Coordinates of C-alpha atoms in Angstrom, one line a residue:
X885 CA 56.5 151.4 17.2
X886 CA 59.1 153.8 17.9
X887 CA 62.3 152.5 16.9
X888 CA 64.4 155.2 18.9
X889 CA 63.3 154.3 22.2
X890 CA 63.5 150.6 21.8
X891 CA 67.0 151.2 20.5
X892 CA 67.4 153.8 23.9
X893 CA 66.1 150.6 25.8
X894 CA 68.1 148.0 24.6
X895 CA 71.2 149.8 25.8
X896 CA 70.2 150.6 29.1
X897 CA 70.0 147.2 30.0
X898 CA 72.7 146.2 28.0
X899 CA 75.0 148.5 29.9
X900 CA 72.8 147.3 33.4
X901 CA 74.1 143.5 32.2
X902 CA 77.7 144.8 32.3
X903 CA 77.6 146.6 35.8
X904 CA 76.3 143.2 37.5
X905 CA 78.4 141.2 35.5
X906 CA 82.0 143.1 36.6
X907 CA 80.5 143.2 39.8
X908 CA 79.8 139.8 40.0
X909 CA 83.4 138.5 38.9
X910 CA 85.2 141.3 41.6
X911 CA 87.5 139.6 43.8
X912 CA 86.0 139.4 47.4
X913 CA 89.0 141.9 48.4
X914 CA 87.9 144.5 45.5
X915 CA 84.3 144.0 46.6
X916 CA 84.6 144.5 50.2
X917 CA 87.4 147.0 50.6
X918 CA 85.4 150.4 50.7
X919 CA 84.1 148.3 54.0
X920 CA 86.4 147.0 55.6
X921 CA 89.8 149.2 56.7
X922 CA 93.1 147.1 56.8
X923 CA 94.2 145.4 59.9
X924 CA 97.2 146.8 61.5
X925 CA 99.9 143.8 61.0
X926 CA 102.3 143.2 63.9
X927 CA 105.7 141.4 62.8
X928 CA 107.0 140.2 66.2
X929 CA 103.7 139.3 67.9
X930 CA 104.0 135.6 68.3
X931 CA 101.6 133.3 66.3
X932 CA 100.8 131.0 68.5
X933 CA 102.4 131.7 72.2
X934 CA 100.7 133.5 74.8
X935 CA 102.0 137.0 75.0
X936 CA 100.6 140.0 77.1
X937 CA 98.1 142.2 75.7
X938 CA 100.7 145.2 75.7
X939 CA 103.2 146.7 78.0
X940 CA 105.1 144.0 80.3
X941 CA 104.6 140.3 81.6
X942 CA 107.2 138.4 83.4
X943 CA 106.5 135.4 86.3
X944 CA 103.6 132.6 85.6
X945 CA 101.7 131.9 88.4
X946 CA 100.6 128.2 88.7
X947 CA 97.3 128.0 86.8
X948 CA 94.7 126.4 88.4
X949 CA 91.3 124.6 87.0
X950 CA 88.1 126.4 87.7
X951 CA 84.8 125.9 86.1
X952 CA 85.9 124.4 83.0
X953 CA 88.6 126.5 81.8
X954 CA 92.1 127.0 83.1
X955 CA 92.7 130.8 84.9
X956 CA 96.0 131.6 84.2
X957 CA 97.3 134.6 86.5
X958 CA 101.0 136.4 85.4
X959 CA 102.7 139.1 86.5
X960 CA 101.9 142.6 84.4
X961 CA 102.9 146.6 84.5
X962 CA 100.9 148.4 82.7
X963 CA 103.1 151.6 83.2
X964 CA 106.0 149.8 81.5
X965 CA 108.4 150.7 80.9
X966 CA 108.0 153.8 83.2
X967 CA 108.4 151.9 86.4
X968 CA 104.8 151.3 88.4
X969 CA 105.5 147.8 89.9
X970 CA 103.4 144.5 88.8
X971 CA 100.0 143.2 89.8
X972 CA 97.9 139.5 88.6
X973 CA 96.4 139.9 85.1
X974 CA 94.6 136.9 84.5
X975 CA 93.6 135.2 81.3
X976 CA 91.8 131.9 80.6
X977 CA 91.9 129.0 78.5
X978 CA 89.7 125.6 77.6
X979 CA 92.4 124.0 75.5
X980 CA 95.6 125.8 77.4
X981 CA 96.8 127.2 73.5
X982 CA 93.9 129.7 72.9
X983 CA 93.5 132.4 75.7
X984 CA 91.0 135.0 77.2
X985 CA 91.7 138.3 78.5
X986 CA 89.8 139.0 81.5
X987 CA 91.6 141.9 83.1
X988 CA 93.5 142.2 86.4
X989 CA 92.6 140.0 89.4
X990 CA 94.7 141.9 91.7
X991 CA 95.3 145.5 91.5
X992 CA 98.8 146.9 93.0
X993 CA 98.9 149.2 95.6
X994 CA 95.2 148.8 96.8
X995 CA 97.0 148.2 100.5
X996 CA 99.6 149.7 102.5
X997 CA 102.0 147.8 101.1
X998 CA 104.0 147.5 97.5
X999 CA 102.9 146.0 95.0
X1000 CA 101.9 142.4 94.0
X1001 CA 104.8 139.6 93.4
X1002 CA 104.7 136.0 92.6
X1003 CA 102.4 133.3 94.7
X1004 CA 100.0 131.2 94.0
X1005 CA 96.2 130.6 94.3
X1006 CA 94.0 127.5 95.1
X1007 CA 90.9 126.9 95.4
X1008 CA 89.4 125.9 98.8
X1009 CA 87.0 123.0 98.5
X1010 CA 86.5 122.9 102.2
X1011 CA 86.1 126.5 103.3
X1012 CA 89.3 125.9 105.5
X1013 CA 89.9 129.5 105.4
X1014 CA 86.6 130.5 106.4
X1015 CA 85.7 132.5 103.2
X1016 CA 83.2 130.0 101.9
X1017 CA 83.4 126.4 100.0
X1018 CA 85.4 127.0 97.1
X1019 CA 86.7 130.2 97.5
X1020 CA 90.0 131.0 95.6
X1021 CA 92.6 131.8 98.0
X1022 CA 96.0 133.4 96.6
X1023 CA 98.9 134.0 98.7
X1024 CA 101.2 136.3 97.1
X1025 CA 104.9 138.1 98.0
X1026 CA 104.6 141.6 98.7
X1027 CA 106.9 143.9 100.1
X1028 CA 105.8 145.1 103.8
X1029 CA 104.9 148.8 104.4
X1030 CA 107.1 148.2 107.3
X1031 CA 110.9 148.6 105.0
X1032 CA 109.8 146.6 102.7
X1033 CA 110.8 142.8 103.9
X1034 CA 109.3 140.1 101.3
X1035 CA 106.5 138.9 103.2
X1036 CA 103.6 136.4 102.5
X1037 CA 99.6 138.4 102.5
X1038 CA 96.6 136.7 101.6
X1039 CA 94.1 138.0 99.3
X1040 CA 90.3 135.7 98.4
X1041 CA 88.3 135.3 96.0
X1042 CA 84.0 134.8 96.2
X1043 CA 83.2 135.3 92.7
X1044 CA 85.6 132.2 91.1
X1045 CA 88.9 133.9 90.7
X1046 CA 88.1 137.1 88.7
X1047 CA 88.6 139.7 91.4
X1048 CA 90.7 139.3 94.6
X1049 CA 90.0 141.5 98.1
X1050 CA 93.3 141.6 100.6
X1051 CA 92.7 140.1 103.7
X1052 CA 95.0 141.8 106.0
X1053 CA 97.4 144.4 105.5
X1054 CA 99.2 142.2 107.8
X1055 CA 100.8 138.9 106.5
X1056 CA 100.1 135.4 107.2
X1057 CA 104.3 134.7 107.1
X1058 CA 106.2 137.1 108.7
X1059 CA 109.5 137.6 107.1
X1060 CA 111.9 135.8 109.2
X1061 CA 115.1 138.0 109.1
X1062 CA 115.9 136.9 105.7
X1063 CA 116.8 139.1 102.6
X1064 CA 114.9 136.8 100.0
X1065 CA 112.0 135.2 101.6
X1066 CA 109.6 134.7 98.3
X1067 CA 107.4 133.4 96.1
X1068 CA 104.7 130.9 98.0
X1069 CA 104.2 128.1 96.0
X1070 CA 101.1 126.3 98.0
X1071 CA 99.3 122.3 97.8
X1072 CA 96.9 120.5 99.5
X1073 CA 98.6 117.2 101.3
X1074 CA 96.1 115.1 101.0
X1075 CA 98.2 112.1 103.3
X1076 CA 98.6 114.6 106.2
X1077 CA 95.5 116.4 105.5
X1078 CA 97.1 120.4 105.3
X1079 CA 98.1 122.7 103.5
X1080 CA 101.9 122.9 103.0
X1081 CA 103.9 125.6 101.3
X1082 CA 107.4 126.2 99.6
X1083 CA 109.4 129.4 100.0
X1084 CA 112.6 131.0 98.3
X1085 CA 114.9 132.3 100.7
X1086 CA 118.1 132.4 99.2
X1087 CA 120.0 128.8 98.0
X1088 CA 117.3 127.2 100.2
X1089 CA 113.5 126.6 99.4
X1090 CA 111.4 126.5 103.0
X1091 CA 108.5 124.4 103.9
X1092 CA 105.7 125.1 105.6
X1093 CA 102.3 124.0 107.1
X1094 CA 98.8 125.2 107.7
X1095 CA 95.5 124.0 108.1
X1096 CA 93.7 127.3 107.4
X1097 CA 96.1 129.0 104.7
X1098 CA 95.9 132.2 107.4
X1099 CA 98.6 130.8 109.5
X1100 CA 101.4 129.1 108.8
X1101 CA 104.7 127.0 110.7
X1102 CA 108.1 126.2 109.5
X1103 CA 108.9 122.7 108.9
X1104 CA 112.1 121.9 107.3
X1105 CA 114.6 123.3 104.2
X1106 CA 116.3 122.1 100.9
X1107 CA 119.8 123.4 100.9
X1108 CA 120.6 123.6 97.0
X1109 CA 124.6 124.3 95.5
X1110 CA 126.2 126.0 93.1
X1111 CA 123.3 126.6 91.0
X1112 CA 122.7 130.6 92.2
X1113 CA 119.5 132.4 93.7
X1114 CA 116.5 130.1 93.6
X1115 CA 113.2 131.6 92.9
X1116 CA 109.7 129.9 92.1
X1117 CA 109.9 126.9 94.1
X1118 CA 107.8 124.1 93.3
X1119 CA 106.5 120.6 95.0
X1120 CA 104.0 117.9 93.5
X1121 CA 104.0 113.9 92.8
X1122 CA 104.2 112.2 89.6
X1123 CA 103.8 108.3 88.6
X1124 CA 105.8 107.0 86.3
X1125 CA 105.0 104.2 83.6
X1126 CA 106.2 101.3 85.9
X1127 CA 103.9 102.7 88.5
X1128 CA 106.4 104.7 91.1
X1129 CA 105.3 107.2 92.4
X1130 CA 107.9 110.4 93.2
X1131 CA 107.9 113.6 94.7
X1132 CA 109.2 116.1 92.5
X1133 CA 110.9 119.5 94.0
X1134 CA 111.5 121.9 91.6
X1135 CA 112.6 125.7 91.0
X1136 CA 114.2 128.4 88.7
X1137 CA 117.9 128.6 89.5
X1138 CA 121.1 130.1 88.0
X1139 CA 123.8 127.2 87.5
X1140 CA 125.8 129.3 84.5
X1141 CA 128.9 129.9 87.0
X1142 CA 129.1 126.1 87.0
X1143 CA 128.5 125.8 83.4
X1144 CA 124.5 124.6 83.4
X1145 CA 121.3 126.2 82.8
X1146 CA 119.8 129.1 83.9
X1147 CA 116.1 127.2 84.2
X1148 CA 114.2 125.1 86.1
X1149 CA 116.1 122.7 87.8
X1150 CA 114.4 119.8 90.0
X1151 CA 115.0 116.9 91.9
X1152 CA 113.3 113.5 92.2
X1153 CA 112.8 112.4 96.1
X1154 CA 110.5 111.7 98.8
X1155 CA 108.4 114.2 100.9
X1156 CA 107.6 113.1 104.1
X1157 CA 105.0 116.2 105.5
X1158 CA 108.1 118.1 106.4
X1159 CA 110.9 118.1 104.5
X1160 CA 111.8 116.9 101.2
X1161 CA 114.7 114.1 100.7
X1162 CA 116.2 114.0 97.1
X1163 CA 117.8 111.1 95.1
X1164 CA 121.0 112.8 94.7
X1165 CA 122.0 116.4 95.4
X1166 CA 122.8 117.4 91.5
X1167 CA 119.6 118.8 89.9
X1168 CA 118.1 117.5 86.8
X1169 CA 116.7 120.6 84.0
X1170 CA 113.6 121.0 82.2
X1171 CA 115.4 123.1 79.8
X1172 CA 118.9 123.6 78.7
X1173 CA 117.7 127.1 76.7
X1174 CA 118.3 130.7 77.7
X1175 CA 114.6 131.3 78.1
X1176 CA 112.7 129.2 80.1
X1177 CA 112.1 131.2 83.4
X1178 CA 110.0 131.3 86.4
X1179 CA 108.5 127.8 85.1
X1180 CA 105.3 126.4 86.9
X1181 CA 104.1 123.0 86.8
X1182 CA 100.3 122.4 87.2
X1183 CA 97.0 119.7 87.0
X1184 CA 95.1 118.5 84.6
X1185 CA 91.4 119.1 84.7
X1186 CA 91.6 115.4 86.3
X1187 CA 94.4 115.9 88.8
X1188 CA 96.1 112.9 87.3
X1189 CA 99.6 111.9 88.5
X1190 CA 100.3 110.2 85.2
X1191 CA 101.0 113.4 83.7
X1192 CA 101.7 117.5 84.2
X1193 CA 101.4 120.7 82.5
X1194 CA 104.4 123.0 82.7
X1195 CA 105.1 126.7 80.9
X1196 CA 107.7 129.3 81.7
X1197 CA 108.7 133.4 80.8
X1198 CA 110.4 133.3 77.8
X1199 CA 113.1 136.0 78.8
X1200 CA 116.0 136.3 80.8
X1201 CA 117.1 138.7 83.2
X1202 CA 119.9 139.4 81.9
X1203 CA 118.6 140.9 79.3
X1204 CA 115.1 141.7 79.9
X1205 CA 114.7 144.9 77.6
X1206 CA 116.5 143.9 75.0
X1207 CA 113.5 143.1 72.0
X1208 CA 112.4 145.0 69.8
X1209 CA 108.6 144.5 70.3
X1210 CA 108.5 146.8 72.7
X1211 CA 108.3 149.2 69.1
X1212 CA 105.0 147.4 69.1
X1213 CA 103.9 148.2 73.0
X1214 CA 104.2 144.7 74.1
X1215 CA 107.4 143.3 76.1
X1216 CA 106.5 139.4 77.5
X1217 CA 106.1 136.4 75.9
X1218 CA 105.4 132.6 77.0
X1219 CA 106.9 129.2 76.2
X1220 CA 104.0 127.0 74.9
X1221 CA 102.5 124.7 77.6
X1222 CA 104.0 121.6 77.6
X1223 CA 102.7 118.2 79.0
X1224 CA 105.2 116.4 81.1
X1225 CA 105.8 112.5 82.2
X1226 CA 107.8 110.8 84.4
X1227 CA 110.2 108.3 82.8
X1228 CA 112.8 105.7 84.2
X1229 CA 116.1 105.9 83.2
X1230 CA 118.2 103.4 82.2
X1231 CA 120.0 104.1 85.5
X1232 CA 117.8 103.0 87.6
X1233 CA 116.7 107.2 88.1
X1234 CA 113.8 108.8 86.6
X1235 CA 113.5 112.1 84.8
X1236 CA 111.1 113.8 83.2
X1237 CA 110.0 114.5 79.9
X1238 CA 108.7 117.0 78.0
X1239 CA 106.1 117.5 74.7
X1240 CA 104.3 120.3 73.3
X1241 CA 100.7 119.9 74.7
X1242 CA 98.2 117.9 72.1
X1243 CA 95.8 120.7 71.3
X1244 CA 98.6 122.8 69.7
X1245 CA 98.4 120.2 66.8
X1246 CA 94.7 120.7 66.0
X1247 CA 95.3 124.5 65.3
X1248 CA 97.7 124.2 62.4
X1249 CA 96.3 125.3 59.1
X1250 CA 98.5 123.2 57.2
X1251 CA 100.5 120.7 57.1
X1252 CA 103.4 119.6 54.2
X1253 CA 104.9 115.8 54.3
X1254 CA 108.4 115.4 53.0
X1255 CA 109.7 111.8 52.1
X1256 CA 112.7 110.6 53.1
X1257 CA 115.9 112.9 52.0
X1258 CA 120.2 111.7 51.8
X1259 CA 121.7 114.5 52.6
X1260 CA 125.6 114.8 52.7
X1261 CA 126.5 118.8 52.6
X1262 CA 123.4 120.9 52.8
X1263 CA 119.9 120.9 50.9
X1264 CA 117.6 123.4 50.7
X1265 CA 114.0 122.3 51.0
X1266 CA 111.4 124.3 48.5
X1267 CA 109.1 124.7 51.6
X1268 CA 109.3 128.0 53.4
X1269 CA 107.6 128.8 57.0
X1270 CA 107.2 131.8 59.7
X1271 CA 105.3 129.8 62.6
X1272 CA 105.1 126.0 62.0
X1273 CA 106.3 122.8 64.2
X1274 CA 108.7 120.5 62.6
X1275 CA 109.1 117.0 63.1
X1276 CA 111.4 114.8 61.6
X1277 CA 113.5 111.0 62.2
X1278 CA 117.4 111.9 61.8
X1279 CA 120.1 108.8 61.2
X1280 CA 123.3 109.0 60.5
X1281 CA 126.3 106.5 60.5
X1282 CA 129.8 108.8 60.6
X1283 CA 128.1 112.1 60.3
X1284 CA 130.0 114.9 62.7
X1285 CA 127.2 117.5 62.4
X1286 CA 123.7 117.3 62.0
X1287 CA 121.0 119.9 61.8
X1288 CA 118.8 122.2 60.8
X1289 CA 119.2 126.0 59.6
X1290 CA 115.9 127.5 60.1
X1291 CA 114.1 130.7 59.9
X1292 CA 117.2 131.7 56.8
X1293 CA 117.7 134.1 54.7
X1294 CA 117.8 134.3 50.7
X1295 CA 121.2 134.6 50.7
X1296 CA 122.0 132.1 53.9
X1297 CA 123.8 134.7 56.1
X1298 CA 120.9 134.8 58.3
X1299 CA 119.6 131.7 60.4
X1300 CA 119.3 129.6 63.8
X1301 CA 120.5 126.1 63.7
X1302 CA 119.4 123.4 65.7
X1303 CA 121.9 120.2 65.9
X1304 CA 123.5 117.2 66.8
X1305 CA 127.7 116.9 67.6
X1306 CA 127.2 113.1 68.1
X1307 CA 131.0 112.7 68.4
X1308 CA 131.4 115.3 71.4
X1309 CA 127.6 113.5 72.7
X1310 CA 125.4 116.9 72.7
X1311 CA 122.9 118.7 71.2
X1312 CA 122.7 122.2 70.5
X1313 CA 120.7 125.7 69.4
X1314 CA 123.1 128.3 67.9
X1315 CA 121.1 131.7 67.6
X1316 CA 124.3 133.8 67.0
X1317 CA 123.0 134.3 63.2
X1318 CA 120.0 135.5 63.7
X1319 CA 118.9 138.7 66.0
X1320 CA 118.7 137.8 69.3
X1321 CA 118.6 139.5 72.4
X1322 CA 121.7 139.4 74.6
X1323 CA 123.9 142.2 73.4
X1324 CA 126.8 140.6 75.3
X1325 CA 126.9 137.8 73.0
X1326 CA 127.5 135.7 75.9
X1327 CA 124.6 133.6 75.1
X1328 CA 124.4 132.0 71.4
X1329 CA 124.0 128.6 71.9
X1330 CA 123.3 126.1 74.5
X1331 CA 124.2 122.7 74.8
X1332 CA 123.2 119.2 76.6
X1333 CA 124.2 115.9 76.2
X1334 CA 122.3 113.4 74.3
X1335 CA 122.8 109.4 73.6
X1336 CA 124.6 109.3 70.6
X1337 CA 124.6 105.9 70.5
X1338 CA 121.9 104.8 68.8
X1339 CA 122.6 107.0 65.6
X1340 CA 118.6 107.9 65.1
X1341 CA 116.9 110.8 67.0
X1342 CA 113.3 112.5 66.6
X1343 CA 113.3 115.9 66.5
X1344 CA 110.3 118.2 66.9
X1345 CA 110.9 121.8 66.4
X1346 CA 108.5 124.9 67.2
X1347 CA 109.5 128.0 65.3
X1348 CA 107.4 131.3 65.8
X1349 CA 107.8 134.7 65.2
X1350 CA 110.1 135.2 68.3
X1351 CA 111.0 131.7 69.9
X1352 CA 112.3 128.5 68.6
X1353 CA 111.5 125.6 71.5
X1354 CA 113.3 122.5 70.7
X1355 CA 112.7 118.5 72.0
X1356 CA 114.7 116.1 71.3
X1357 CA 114.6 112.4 71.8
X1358 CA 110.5 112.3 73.0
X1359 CA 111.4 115.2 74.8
X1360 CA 114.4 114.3 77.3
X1361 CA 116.2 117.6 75.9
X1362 CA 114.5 120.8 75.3
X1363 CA 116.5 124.0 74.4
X1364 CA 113.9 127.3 74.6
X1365 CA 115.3 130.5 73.8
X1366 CA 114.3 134.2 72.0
X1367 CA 115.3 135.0 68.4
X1368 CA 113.7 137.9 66.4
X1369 CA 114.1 136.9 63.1
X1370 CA 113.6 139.2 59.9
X1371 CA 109.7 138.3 58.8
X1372 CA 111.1 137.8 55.0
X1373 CA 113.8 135.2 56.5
X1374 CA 111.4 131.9 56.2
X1375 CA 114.1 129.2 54.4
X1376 CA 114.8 126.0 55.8
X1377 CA 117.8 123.5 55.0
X1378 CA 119.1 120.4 55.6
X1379 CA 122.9 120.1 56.5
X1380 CA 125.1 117.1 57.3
X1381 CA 128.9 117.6 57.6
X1382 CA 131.4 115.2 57.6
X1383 CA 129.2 112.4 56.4
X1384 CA 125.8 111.4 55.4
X1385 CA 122.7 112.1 57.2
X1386 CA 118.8 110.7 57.0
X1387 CA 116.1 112.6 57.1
X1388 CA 113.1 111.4 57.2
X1389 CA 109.0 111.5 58.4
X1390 CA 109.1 114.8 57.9
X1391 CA 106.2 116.6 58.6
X1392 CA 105.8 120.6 59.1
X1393 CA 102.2 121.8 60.3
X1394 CA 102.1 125.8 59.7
X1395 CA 100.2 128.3 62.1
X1396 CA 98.4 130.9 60.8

């Protein structure tokens, strides 16, 4: 036997044994890195709101239920921030939190006129427009050819919403002398049989009729005060928990001259088939926060009157440039879709009510339970978080200011706090800590009242990369504003002043 080449053998696979074996203990990064090329990471892309693909979004349009998924159409320039005009990108979604990019549904300047504004689109069950059962209709602002007056056009649909093909170059609603005359906001009256659609046209929101969506008859107005230009008008019926049934008539308005939001304000009332009567003339909000614009309210998959979907533009346009994603090509970003209710007051009045919509839950990652924490002065928690929704009980008994400081920095310079001021009766978001958009510093923190009465509130917080979305007391206040955060600012703390505070049922669920 030769003992050389048994020697020469043996070490062979000796050294083949140690190849497989460093192989084998390689971390699955090490092994798979010569593979795969890193992922480019964007810092102020938001976790887990909708946000356009690149270049600009601004107005919702009122999503509608087709086929089993939601299609969501929003205003988009894909030449921003060069100028261009908008057009209807449309995305889609099973679960309203995940979404689908499918492309633009209508193209600007495919007629003789400008380009495509806000509307809305339905789908035509009875072929009342003559383009076939179920046909997706959108009526949309554009301005005329003819010196550009805000008129209404209609454009179809025969394949289900994905593409749309202008009807006319003339419109179905003449512009009736009227600067602003905007933003068609149509529903089927099932009582009188017709179609019947709101208008902006100023401080007023117009009704109108139709019983083929091609031609169309004035009916009546809403006069509206001291709460600025309205725009996105909006009309639908609720049922509250005691079985009432109301008509709700909302839109985005401007009331900061009189010291309220710049939302969506909306009025309980009766509709009649022409005109809309309110309880009272003041406005209720859906949001005291800087950014919750445009807002649409829309069905269920069951057309249910017990409860509604509602999301919003999460800008402002007073400062619509002002973020610093546009570094990353993108400029537009969503509120989450919430799901609404109509609640009675203790007033004898009803309101409505807002909460982050279920399935938003069922995507965290993971979720960290806190017990129940004293805390007089401010306390730290050990838990640190980007993109997570927060919920926790507060009680207090002399406490002057309650809160939260969230998305801080290391050394607590840096941070936007969420609170309670039960003596003066309000809540609050503060963002002047933390980068936020409006250079004018006009806008820091918004306020509302709360009932400060009952010394115990539930809080549930949503915190992503560049929102913070707020609801307090099961949703009766919600503050919704931008903040751009530093990624590395991720503390959270605790703060009471003045007194002792309770915090407790805490519960974070992270997004990933």
């Amino acid at each position: 036997m030769n003992w050389k080449w048994i020697v020469w053998c043996s070490a062979l696979a000796l050294l083949i044994i140690l190849v497989l074996f460093l192989g084998f203990f390689q971390s699955p990064k090490e092994q798979t890195k010569k593979k795969e090329s890193p992922q480019p990471s964007s810092s102020f892309r938001p976790v887990f709101h909708f946000s356009t693909p690149d270049k600009w979004k601004n107005d919702p349009q009122k999503p509608i239920y087709i086929d089993g998924k939601y299609h969501y159409y929003y205003l988009y320039n894909g030449n921003y921030p060069d100028g261009g005009g908008t057009e209807w990108r449309l995305a889609t979604s099973k679960d309203l939190v995940s979404w689908k990019d499918e492309g633009t549904a209508i193209p600007k300047f495919t007629n003789k006129n400008g380009d495509i504004w806000s509307g809305s689109a339905v789908e035509d069950k009875n072929n009342t427009a003559g383009f076939g059962k179920g046909a997706i209709i959108a009526v949309v602002t554009q301005p005329s050819a003819d010196g550009g007056k805000q008129e209404q056009y209609l454009w179809y649909s025969t394949d289900r919403g994905k593409t749309f093909t202008s009807f006319s170059e003339k419109p179905v609603l003449s512009n009736p002398g009227t600067e602003v005359f905007r933003d068609p906001k149509i529903i089927w009256d099932e009582k009188n049989k017709k179609w019947m659609m709101t208008m902006a046209e100023g401080d007023k929101i117009g009704f109108y009729e139709s019983n083929n969506l091609k031609e169309w008859t004035f009916t009546g107005d809403f006069k509206t005060e001291n709460i600025g230009l309205i725009e996105c008008p909006d009309l639908y019926q609720m049922r509250a928990e005691d079985g009432t049934v109301k008509w709700i008539l909302g839109a985005s308005a401007n009331g900061k001259a009189s010291g309220k939001p710049n939302t969506y304000a909306y009025w309980t009332g009766t509709y009649d088939g022409k005109t809309f009567i309110s309880d009272s003339k003041e406005p209720q909000w859906l949001d005291y926060g800087f950014d919750w614009y445009g807002g649409v309210t829309f069905e269920d998959d069951s057309s249910s009157l017990d409860k509604r979907y509602a999301l919003a533009w999460m800008n402002n346009w007073e400062y619509p440039h002002n973020t610093p994603t546009m570094e990353e090509n993108f400029n537009g970003t969503d509120s989450i879709v919430r799901e609404i209710k109509l609640k009675k007051r203790q007033d004898q009045g009803y309101t409505l009510i807002s909460q982050p919509v279920k399935a938003l839950e069922q995507t965290a990652k993971s979720a960290d339970s806190i017990g129940k924490l004293k805390v007089n002065g401010s306390r730290t928690l050990d838990l640190k978080g980007e993109a997570y929704q927060l919920d926790a009980d507060i009680s207090w008994t002399d406490a002057k200011n309650i809160g939260l400081r969230l998305r801080e920095s290391e050394d607590g310079t840096r941070h936007i706090d969420a609170g309670l001021l039960p003596e003066e009766g309000h809540s609050y978001v503060n963002r002047s800590f933390s980068r936020q958009p409006d250079k004018s510093k006009k806008s820091l923190e918004s306020k509302a009242p709360f009932d400060a009465g009952k010394k115990k509130v539930h809080v549930k917080i949503l915190v992503d990369r560049t929102s913070i979305e707020v609801f307090i007391e099961d949703g009766r206040t919600v503050h919704s504003s931008l903040v751009f955060p530093e990624k590395k600012d991720q503390g959270i703390t605790l703060y009471s002043e003045g007194g002792t505070s309770v915090f407790e049922n805490m519960e974070i669920k992270h997004f990933n």
